[in-house]
Structure formats: structure tokens, C-alpha cells
CSV table of C-alpha atoms and ligand atoms in Angstrom, one decimal:
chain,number,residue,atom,x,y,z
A,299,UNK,CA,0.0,0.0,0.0
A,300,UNK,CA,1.5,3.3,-0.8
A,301,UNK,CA,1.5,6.2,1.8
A,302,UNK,CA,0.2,9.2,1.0
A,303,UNK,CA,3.0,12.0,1.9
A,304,UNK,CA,0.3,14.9,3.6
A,305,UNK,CA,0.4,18.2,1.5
A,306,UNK,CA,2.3,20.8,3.1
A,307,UNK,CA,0.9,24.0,3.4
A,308,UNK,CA,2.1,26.8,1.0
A,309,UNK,CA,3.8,29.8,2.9
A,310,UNK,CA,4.2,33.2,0.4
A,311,UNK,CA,7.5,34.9,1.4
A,312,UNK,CA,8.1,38.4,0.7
A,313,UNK,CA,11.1,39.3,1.5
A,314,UNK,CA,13.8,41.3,-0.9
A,315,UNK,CA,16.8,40.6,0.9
A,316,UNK,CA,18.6,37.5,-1.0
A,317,UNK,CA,20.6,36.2,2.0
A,318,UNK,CA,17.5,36.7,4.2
A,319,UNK,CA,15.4,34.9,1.3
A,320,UNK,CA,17.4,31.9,0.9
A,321,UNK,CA,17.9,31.1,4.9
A,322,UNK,CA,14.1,31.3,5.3
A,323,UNK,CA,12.9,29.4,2.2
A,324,UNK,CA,16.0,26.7,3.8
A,325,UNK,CA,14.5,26.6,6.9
A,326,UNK,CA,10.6,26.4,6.0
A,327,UNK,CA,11.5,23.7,3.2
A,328,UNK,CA,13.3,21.8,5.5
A,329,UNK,CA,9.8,21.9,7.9
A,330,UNK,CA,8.3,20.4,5.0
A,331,UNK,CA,6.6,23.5,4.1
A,332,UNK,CA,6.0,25.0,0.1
A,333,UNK,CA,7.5,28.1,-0.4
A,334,UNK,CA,7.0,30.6,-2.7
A,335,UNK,CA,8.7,33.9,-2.7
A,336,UNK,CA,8.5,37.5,-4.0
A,337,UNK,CA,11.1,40.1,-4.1
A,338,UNK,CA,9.0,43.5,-3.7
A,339,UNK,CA,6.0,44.5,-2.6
A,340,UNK,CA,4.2,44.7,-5.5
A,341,UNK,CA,4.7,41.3,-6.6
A,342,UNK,CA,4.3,39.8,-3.0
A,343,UNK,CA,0.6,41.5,-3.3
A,344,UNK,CA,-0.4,39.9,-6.6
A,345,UNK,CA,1.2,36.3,-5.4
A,346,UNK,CA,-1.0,36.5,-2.4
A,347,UNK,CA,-3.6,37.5,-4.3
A,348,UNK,CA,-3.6,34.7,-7.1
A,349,UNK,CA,-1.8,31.9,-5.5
A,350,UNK,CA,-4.3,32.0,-2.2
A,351,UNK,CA,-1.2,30.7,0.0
A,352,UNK,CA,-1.8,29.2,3.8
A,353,UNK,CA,-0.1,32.0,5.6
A,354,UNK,CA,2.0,34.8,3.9
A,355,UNK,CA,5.3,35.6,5.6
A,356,UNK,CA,5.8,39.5,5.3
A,357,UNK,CA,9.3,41.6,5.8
A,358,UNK,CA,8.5,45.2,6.2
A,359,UNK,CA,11.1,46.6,4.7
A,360,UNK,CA,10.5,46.2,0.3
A,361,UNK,CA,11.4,47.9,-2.3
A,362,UNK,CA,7.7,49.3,-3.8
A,363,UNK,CA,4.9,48.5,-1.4
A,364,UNK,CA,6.1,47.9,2.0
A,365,UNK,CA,4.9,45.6,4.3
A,366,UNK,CA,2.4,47.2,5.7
A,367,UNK,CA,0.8,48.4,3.1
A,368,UNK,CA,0.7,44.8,1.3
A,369,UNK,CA,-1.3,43.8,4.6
A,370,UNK,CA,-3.8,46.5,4.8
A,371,UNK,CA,-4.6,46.4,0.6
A,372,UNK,CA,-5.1,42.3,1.4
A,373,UNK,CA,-7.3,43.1,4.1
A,374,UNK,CA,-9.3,45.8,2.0
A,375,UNK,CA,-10.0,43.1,-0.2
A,376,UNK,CA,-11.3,41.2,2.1
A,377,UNK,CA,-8.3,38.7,1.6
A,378,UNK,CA,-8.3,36.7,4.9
A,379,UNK,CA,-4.4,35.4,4.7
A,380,UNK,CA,-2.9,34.6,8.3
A,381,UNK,CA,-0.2,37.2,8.1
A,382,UNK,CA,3.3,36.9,10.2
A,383,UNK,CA,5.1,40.2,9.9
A,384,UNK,CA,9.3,40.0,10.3
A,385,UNK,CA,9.6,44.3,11.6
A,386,UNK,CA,13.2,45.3,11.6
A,387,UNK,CA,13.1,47.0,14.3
A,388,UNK,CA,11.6,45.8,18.0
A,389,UNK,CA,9.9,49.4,17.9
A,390,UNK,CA,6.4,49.6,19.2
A,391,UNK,CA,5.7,51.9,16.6
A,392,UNK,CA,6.0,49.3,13.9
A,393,UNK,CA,4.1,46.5,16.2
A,394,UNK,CA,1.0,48.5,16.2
A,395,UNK,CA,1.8,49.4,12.9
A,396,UNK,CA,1.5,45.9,11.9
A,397,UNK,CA,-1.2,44.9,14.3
A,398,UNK,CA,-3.1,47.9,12.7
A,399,UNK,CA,-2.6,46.6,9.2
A,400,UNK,CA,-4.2,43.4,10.1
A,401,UNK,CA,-1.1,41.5,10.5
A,402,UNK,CA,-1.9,38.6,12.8
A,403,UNK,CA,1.8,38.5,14.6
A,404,UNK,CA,5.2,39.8,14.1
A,405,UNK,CA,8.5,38.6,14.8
A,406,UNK,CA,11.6,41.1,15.2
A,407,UNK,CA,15.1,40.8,13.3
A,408,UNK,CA,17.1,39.1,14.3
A,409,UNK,CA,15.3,36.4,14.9
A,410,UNK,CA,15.3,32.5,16.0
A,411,UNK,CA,14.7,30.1,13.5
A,412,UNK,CA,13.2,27.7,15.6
A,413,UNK,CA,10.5,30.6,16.5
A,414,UNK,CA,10.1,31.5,13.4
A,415,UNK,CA,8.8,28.5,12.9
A,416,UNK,CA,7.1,27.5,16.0
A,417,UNK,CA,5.4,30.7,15.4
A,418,UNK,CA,4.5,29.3,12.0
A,419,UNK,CA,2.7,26.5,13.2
A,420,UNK,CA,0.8,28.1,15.6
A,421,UNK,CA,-0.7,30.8,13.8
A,422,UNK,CA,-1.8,27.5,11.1
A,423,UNK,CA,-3.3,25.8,14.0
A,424,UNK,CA,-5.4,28.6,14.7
A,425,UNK,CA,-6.9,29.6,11.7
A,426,UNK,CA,-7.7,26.5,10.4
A,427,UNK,CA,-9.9,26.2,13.7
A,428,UNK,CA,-11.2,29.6,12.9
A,429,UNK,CA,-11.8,28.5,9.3
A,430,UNK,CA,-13.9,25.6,10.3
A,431,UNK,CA,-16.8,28.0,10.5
A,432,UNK,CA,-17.1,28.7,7.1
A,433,UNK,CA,-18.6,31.3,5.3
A,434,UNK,CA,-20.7,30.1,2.8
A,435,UNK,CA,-22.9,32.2,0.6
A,436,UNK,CA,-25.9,30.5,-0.9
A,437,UNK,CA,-27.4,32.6,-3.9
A,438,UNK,CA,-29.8,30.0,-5.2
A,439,UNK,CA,-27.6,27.4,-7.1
A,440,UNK,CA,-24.6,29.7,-6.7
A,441,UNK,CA,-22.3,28.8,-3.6
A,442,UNK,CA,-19.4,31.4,-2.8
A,443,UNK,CA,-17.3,30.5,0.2
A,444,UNK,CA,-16.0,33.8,0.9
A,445,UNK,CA,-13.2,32.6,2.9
A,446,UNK,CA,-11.5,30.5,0.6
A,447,UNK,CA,-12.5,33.1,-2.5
A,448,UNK,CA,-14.3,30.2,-4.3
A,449,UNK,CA,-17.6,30.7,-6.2
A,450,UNK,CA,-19.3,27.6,-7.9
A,451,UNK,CA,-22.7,27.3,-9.6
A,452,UNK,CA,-23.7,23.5,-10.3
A,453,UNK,CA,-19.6,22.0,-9.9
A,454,UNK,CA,-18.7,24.9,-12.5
A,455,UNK,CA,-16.0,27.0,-11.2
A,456,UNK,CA,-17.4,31.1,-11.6
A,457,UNK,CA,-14.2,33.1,-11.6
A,458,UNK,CA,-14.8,36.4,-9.3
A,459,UNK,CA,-11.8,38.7,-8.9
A,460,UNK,CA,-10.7,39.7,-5.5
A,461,UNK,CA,-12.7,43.4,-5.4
A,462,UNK,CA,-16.1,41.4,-6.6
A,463,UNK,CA,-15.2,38.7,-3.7
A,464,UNK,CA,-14.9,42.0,-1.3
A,465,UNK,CA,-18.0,43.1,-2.1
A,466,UNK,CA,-20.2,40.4,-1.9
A,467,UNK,CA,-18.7,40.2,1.7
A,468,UNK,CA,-19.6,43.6,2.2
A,469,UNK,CA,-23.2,42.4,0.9
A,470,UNK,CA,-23.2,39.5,3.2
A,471,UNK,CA,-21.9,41.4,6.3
A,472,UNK,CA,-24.9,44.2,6.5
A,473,UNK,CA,-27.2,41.3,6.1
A,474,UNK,CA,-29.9,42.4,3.9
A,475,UNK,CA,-29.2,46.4,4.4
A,476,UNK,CA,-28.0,48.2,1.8
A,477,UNK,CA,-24.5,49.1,1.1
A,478,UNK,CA,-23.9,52.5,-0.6
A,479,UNK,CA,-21.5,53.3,-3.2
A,480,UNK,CA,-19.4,55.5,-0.6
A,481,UNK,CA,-19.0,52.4,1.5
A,482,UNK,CA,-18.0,50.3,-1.3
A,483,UNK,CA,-15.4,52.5,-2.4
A,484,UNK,CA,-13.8,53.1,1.4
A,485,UNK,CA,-13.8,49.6,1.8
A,486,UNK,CA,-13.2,47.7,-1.4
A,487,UNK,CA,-10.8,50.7,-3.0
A,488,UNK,CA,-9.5,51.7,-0.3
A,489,UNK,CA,-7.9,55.9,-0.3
A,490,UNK,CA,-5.2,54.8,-2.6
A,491,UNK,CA,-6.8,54.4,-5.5
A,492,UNK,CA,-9.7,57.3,-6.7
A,493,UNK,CA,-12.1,55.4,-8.7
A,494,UNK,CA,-15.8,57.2,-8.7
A,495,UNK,CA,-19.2,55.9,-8.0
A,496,UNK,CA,-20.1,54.4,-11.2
A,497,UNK,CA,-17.0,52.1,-10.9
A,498,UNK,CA,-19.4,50.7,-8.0
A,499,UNK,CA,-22.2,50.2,-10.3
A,500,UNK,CA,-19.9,49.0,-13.4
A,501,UNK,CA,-19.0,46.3,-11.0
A,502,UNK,CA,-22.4,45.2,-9.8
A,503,UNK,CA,-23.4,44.8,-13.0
A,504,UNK,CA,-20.0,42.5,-13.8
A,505,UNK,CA,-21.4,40.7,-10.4
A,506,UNK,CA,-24.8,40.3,-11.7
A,507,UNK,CA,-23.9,38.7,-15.3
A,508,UNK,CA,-22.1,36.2,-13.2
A,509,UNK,CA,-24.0,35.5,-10.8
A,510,UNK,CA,-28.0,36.2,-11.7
A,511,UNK,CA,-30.0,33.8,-13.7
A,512,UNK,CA,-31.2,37.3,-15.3
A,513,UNK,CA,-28.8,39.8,-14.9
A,514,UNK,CA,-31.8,43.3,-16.1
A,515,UNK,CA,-34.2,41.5,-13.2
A,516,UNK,CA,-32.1,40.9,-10.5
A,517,UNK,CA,-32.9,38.3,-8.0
A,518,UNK,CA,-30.2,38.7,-6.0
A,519,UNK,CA,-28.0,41.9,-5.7
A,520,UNK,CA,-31.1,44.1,-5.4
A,521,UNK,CA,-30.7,48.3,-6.3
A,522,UNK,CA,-31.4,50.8,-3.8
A,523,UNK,CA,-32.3,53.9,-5.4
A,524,UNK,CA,-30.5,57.0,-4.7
A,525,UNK,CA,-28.8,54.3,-2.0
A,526,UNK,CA,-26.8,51.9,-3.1
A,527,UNK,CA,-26.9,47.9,-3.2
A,528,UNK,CA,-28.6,45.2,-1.1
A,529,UNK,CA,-28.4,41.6,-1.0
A,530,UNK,CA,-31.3,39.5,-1.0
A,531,UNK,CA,-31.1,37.0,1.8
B,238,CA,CA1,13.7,44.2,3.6
């Protein structure tokens, strides 16, 4: 009988310092763990973003987007990656900077390998417990688990970018209220980028083409007028 090897998690370093680099993806391969790395901030942000990794390992320090930053866009999106932060510095300043970013713990250089990684599995072990209450969306035959970022109708995959993902969760959360375009934006856009309102609306109707049985008669993502957006649930 062959034994099945168990798949190791997936950890997204971003780290742009190569010595730094190396040692870490050593030491987390050597745990069994699959790494994947990015060199700046930018491209740590879209990895996290497309390759949906277990926990995402996050120096502050990059060249483009900086740690923090990276933390607070993924948390915009409503991106729920367990985030350890590696601060340079043991300066409270950067702790609560992190903590406010929605990092879920931090780690000061220099540190311990063997913390590192005890640290590692322990963050793991928690959100996997917190994961077991899922968050499943039920839109008639369509199922979204919001958590994982995974939308199927009928077995058939429905790909939904990150922003649509964030604002069905936005949806979900005011439970039947509506959301209004303001909202949407401070949330789902965030202050760094200046989109207007009808970027809200261009993207309900992109929501509604892929979710509604009838996109012009919506059963599901209801108008507000002179509002905003509801779901019906
Ligand atoms: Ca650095």
C-alpha cells in the first residue's frame, strides 16, 4: 500500500533581501513546508492575491509597497491570509503598525529560527480552527465560500476577482441592508486608489452577469435607489 505523503501547506515569502530569502525558504522547506517567494511589494501583493497561499510571511522593509501596506490592501480586499510580519526594528511603533494593518503576529530581526517557525505553526493551527466556520454564501444554485474566495454554480468554477469577492462580503456582512457606493469604495478601494461611484455600479453589473440567472431583473444583488446595493437574503 502506498503512503500518501500529507500536502504541506504553502507559505508566500516576501522578502527582498537574498541572504534573508534563501535562509528562510531553507529553513521552511526543511519543515516540510511549500514556499513561494517575491522580491518586492508589488509582486508579493499579486502572489498572495492569485496563489491564495496558507499564511503569507511579510518583511517590512520592500522595495515598492512595503509591508504594511501589502497587509492593509489584502485586508481591503477582504483577503483573509494569516499574516506573520518580520519588523526590523523591535519598535512599538512598527508592532502596532502591523497589528493595525491586520497582520496577525510579528516577529523582530534578528530572529530565532526555531521561533520563526514554532510561530508558524501556531498561527496555522489557529486559523484553520477559525476557518472551520465557514462562510458560505448560498445565492440559489450559486455557492461562494467567501473565505477561501471560491464561487461555484452547479460544480462549474465562476471566476470572481478579488474586489467582486470583497464586495459580496460587504453584501453578506450588513445582512440584507443596503451598502452604498461611498462604502463600497472606502472599503473595497480603499484611499489609494480614486475610482468614482459608477465604478461601484460597473461592478455590480459584472457581479450580476455572473451570478444572476437574469442579470436586467435581479434576483439577487437588489438596487437601492438613490442608495446603493442590497443583498437579498
Ligand atoms: Ca527588507
Amino acid at each position: 500500500m502506498l503512503l500518501m505523503k500529507a500536502v504541506k501547506e504553502r507559505v508566500l515569502l516576501v522578502e527582498d533581501e537574498p541572504a534573508m530569502r534563501i535562509a528562510l525558504q531553507d529553513a521552511l522547506e526543511a519543515e516540510g513546508y511549500r514556499v513561494l517567494t517575491a522580491r518586492d511589494g508589488q509582486a508579493g501583493l499579486e502572489r498572495a492575491l492569485k496563489e491564495k497561499p496558507a499564511l503569507l510571511l511579510l518583511d517590512v522593509m520592500l522595495p515598492g509597497l512595503n509591508g504594511f501596506e501589502i497587509c492593509a490592501q489584502l485586508r481591503r480586499l477582504g483577503n483573509p491570509v494569516p499574516v506573520l510580519m518580520l519588523t526590523a526594528k523591535g519598535t512599538v511603533g512598527d508592532r502596532v503598525a502591523g497589528l493595525e494593518a491586520g497582520a496577525d503576529d510579528y516577529l523582530c530581526k534578528p530572529f530565532d529560527m526555531a521561533e520563526l517557525v514554532a510561530r508558524i505553526h501556531a498561527l496555522l493551527r489557529r486559523t484553520q480552527r477559525q476557518t472551520q466556520a465557514l462562510e458560505i454564501l448560498r445565492l440559489g444554485a450559486v455557492e461562494i465560500d467567501l473565505g477561501k474566495q471560491i464561487a461555484r454554480s452547479g460544480g462549474q468554477i465562476i471566476h470572481l476577482s478579488a474586489r467582486e469577492f470583497a464586495m459580496l462580503r460587504l453584501m453578506a456582512e450588513a445582512g440584507g441592508e443596503p451598502v452604498t457606493r461611498e462604502h463600497f469604495l472606502d472599503v473595497v478601494w480603499g484611499y489609494t486608489s480614486f475610482p468614482t461611484t459608477r465604478t461601484v455600479d460597473n461592478y455590480i453589473t459584472l457581479l450580476r452577469r455572473k451570478l444572476e440567472d437574469d442579470p436586467e431583473n435581479p434576483r439577487w444583488i437588489q438596487t437601492v435607489r438613490a442608495v446603493g446595493y442590497r443583498l437579498e437574503v
